[in-house]
Amino acid sequence: MKNQKPIQDYYPDELSYCYGCGRNNEYGHHIKSYWDGDETVSHFTPKEYHIAIPGYVYGGLLASLIDCHGTGSAALAAYKAENRQPDTLPAFRFVTASLQVDFLKPTPLGVELELRGKIVEVKGRKVITEITVSANGEITVKGKVVAVQVPETFLK
Ligand SMILES: CCCCCCCC(=O)SCCNC(=O)CCNC(=O)[C@H](O)C(C)(C)COP(=O)(O)OP(=O)(O)OC[C@H]1O[C@@H](n2cnc3c(N)ncnc32)[C@H](O)[C@@H]1OP(=O)(O)O
């Protein structure tokens, strides 16, 4: 992970406005995803206004983190499957087809969260990942993301 550029920093400017991961969205979360061995990793510290009930993180935010770490992990996995670097062409860009989230325990506010992704399947235009969210070393949320390469028709 050291000295690695996050996959989102390879997205072109016009695809970098996503609320979850777009570096050009001043209101967004700016999620960054990296390889850590065979897993992907991302860190995020919720703000105090990302609150559900006092002391705990809002579930919609947690789903959003899983969503964008999932699509970022999908892009990382697609390059790896072709043994290519992320600055090579053709570029892999993914959108979310399906997002499943299980909230196992309340997620405490005020600490850094760690997201870890496992690549479950890389098949054709589709990548499936399983993502966990941990707080204080304990998994509080699990998710599954089906990401599909952005069709040409999506890009205006
Ligand atoms: C680059 C910066 C991106 C940042 C992204 C951030 C994350 C987001 O929030 S993206 C926004 C939310 N997502 C969307 O708006 C997507 C809307 N949906 C779509 O555009 C389309 O349904 C799309 C592109 C996902 C899939 O359509 P299409 O390209 O026709 O896929 P299609 O050929 O039918 O299916 C491809 C594979 O995906 C699977 N798949 C498609 N949809 C789903 C689904 N909902 N659930 C499970 N699997 C699915 C298919 O079964 C198929 O798998 P297989 O190859 O094994 O048969």
Coordinates of C-alpha atoms and ligand atoms in Angstrom, one line a residue:
M1 CA 0.0 0.0 0.0
K2 CA 3.0 2.3 0.7
N3 CA 3.7 4.7 -2.2
Q4 CA 0.6 3.3 -4.1
K5 CA -1.6 5.7 -5.9
P6 CA -5.3 4.9 -5.2
I7 CA -7.2 3.6 -8.1
Q8 CA -9.6 6.5 -8.0
D9 CA -6.7 8.8 -8.9
Y10 CA -6.5 7.1 -12.3
Y11 CA -10.1 7.9 -13.1
P12 CA -10.3 10.6 -15.7
D13 CA -11.6 14.1 -14.6
E14 CA -15.0 13.7 -16.3
L15 CA -15.6 10.4 -14.2
S16 CA -14.4 11.9 -11.0
Y17 CA -17.5 13.6 -9.7
C18 CA -19.0 10.6 -7.9
Y19 CA -20.3 11.6 -4.4
G20 CA -18.5 8.5 -2.9
C21 CA -15.2 8.6 -4.6
G22 CA -14.8 11.5 -7.0
R23 CA -11.9 13.7 -6.3
N24 CA -13.6 16.6 -8.1
N25 CA -16.7 16.5 -5.9
E26 CA -16.0 19.0 -3.1
Y27 CA -19.0 17.7 -1.1
G28 CA -18.2 14.0 -1.5
H29 CA -16.4 11.3 0.6
H30 CA -13.2 11.0 -1.6
I31 CA -12.9 7.3 -1.0
K32 CA -9.5 5.9 -1.9
S33 CA -8.9 2.2 -2.6
Y34 CA -5.5 0.4 -2.6
W35 CA -4.2 -3.2 -2.8
D36 CA -3.0 -4.7 0.5
G37 CA -1.7 -8.1 -0.5
D38 CA -4.7 -10.0 -2.1
E39 CA -7.2 -7.7 -0.4
T40 CA -8.1 -4.1 -1.1
V41 CA -8.2 -1.6 1.6
S42 CA -9.6 1.9 2.3
H43 CA -9.9 4.1 5.4
F44 CA -12.5 6.7 6.3
T45 CA -13.2 8.7 9.4
P46 CA -16.9 9.7 9.6
K47 CA -17.6 13.2 10.6
E48 CA -19.8 13.9 13.7
Y49 CA -22.7 14.8 11.4
H50 CA -22.6 11.3 9.9
I51 CA -24.7 10.2 12.8
A52 CA -27.5 7.7 13.2
I53 CA -28.4 7.4 16.8
P54 CA -26.0 9.3 19.2
G55 CA -22.5 7.7 19.1
Y56 CA -23.1 5.6 16.0
V57 CA -22.6 6.0 12.3
Y58 CA -25.4 6.4 9.8
G59 CA -26.0 3.2 7.8
G60 CA -26.5 5.0 4.5
L61 CA -23.0 6.4 4.8
L62 CA -21.6 2.9 5.5
A63 CA -23.4 1.6 2.4
S64 CA -21.9 4.4 0.4
L65 CA -18.4 3.5 1.6
I66 CA -18.9 -0.1 0.6
D67 CA -20.4 0.9 -2.7
C68 CA -17.4 3.0 -3.8
H69 CA -14.8 0.7 -2.3
G70 CA -16.5 -2.1 -4.2
T71 CA -16.4 -0.4 -7.5
G72 CA -12.8 0.8 -6.9
S73 CA -11.8 -2.8 -5.9
A74 CA -13.5 -4.0 -9.1
A75 CA -11.3 -1.8 -11.2
L76 CA -8.2 -2.9 -9.3
A77 CA -9.1 -6.5 -9.8
A78 CA -9.8 -6.1 -13.5
Y79 CA -6.4 -4.6 -14.1
K80 CA -4.8 -7.4 -12.0
A81 CA -6.7 -10.1 -14.0
E82 CA -5.1 -8.7 -17.2
N83 CA -1.7 -8.2 -15.5
R84 CA -1.8 -4.5 -16.4
Q85 CA -1.1 -1.3 -14.6
P86 CA -4.0 1.1 -14.0
D87 CA -2.5 3.8 -16.2
T88 CA -2.7 1.5 -19.3
L89 CA -5.4 1.4 -21.9
P90 CA -8.2 0.4 -22.3
A91 CA -9.3 1.9 -19.0
F92 CA -11.5 -0.1 -16.6
R93 CA -14.4 1.9 -15.1
F94 CA -17.2 0.2 -13.1
V95 CA -20.6 1.1 -11.8
T96 CA -22.6 -0.7 -9.2
A97 CA -25.2 -3.2 -10.4
S98 CA -26.0 -4.6 -7.0
L99 CA -25.2 -3.6 -3.5
Q100 CA -26.1 -5.8 -0.5
V101 CA -25.3 -4.6 3.0
D102 CA -25.7 -6.4 6.4
F103 CA -25.3 -4.3 9.5
L104 CA -24.0 -6.7 12.1
K105 CA -23.3 -4.4 15.0
P106 CA -23.6 -0.6 15.6
T107 CA -20.6 1.2 14.1
P108 CA -19.1 3.7 16.6
L109 CA -18.6 7.3 15.6
G110 CA -15.3 9.1 16.3
V111 CA -12.9 6.4 15.1
E112 CA -11.3 5.6 11.7
L113 CA -13.0 2.9 9.8
E114 CA -11.2 0.3 7.8
L115 CA -12.8 -1.2 4.7
R116 CA -11.3 -4.5 3.3
G117 CA -12.3 -6.0 0.0
K118 CA -12.0 -9.6 -1.2
I119 CA -12.3 -10.3 -4.9
V120 CA -14.9 -13.1 -5.3
E121 CA -15.2 -13.2 -9.1
V122 CA -13.9 -11.5 -12.2
K123 CA -16.0 -12.6 -15.2
G124 CA -16.4 -10.7 -18.5
R125 CA -17.6 -7.2 -17.6
K126 CA -18.5 -8.1 -14.1
V127 CA -16.6 -8.2 -10.8
I128 CA -18.0 -9.3 -7.5
T129 CA -16.4 -8.2 -4.2
E130 CA -17.1 -8.8 -0.6
I131 CA -16.4 -5.8 1.6
T132 CA -16.1 -5.5 5.4
V133 CA -16.2 -2.4 7.5
S134 CA -14.3 -2.6 10.8
A135 CA -14.1 -0.2 13.7
N136 CA -11.6 -0.6 16.5
G137 CA -10.6 -3.9 14.9
E138 CA -14.1 -5.4 14.9
I139 CA -16.2 -6.0 11.8
T140 CA -19.5 -4.2 12.1
V141 CA -20.8 -4.3 8.5
K142 CA -20.5 -6.7 5.6
G143 CA -21.4 -6.0 2.0
K144 CA -21.4 -7.6 -1.4
V145 CA -21.0 -5.5 -4.5
V146 CA -21.6 -6.6 -8.1
A147 CA -19.9 -4.1 -10.3
V148 CA -20.2 -4.0 -14.1
Q149 CA -18.0 -2.1 -16.5
V150 CA -19.6 1.2 -17.5
P151 CA -21.4 0.7 -20.8
E152 CA -20.6 3.2 -23.6
T153 CA -24.3 4.3 -23.5
F154 CA -23.7 5.5 -19.9
L155 CA -21.1 8.0 -21.0
K156 CA -22.6 11.1 -22.6
Ligands
LIG1 C1 -15.8 5.5 -12.9 C2 -16.4 6.2 -11.6 C3 -17.6 5.4 -11.1 C4 -18.0 5.6 -9.7 C5 -19.1 4.6 -9.4 C6 -19.6 4.7 -8.0 C7 -20.6 3.7 -7.7 C8 -22.0 4.2 -8.1 O1 -22.8 4.7 -7.3 S1 -22.5 3.9 -9.7 C9 -24.2 4.5 -9.7 C10 -25.2 3.5 -9.4 N1 -25.3 2.5 -10.4 C11 -26.0 2.7 -11.6 O2 -26.6 3.7 -11.8 C12 -26.0 1.6 -12.6 C13 -27.4 1.4 -13.3 N2 -27.4 0.2 -14.0 C14 -26.9 0.0 -15.3 O3 -26.5 1.0 -15.9 C15 -26.9 -1.4 -15.9 O4 -27.9 -2.1 -15.3 C16 -25.5 -2.0 -15.6 C17 -24.4 -1.3 -16.4 C18 -25.2 -2.1 -14.1 C19 -25.6 -3.5 -16.1 O5 -26.2 -3.5 -17.4 P1 -25.5 -4.2 -18.6 O6 -24.2 -3.5 -19.0 O7 -26.5 -4.4 -19.7 O8 -25.1 -5.6 -18.0 P2 -25.4 -7.0 -18.4 O9 -24.7 -7.3 -19.7 O10 -26.9 -7.3 -18.4 O11 -24.8 -7.8 -17.3 C20 -23.4 -8.0 -17.1 C21 -23.2 -9.0 -16.0 O12 -23.6 -8.3 -14.7 C22 -24.7 -9.1 -14.1 N3 -25.6 -8.1 -13.5 C23 -26.2 -7.0 -14.1 N4 -27.0 -6.4 -13.2 C24 -27.0 -7.2 -12.1 C25 -27.6 -7.0 -10.8 N5 -28.5 -6.0 -10.5 N6 -27.4 -8.0 -9.9 C26 -26.5 -9.0 -10.1 N7 -25.8 -9.2 -11.3 C27 -26.1 -8.2 -12.3 C28 -25.3 -9.9 -15.2 O13 -26.0 -11.0 -14.7 C29 -24.1 -10.2 -16.1 O14 -23.4 -11.3 -15.5 P3 -22.9 -12.5 -16.3 O15 -21.8 -12.0 -17.3 O16 -22.3 -13.5 -15.3 O17 -24.0 -13.1 -17.0

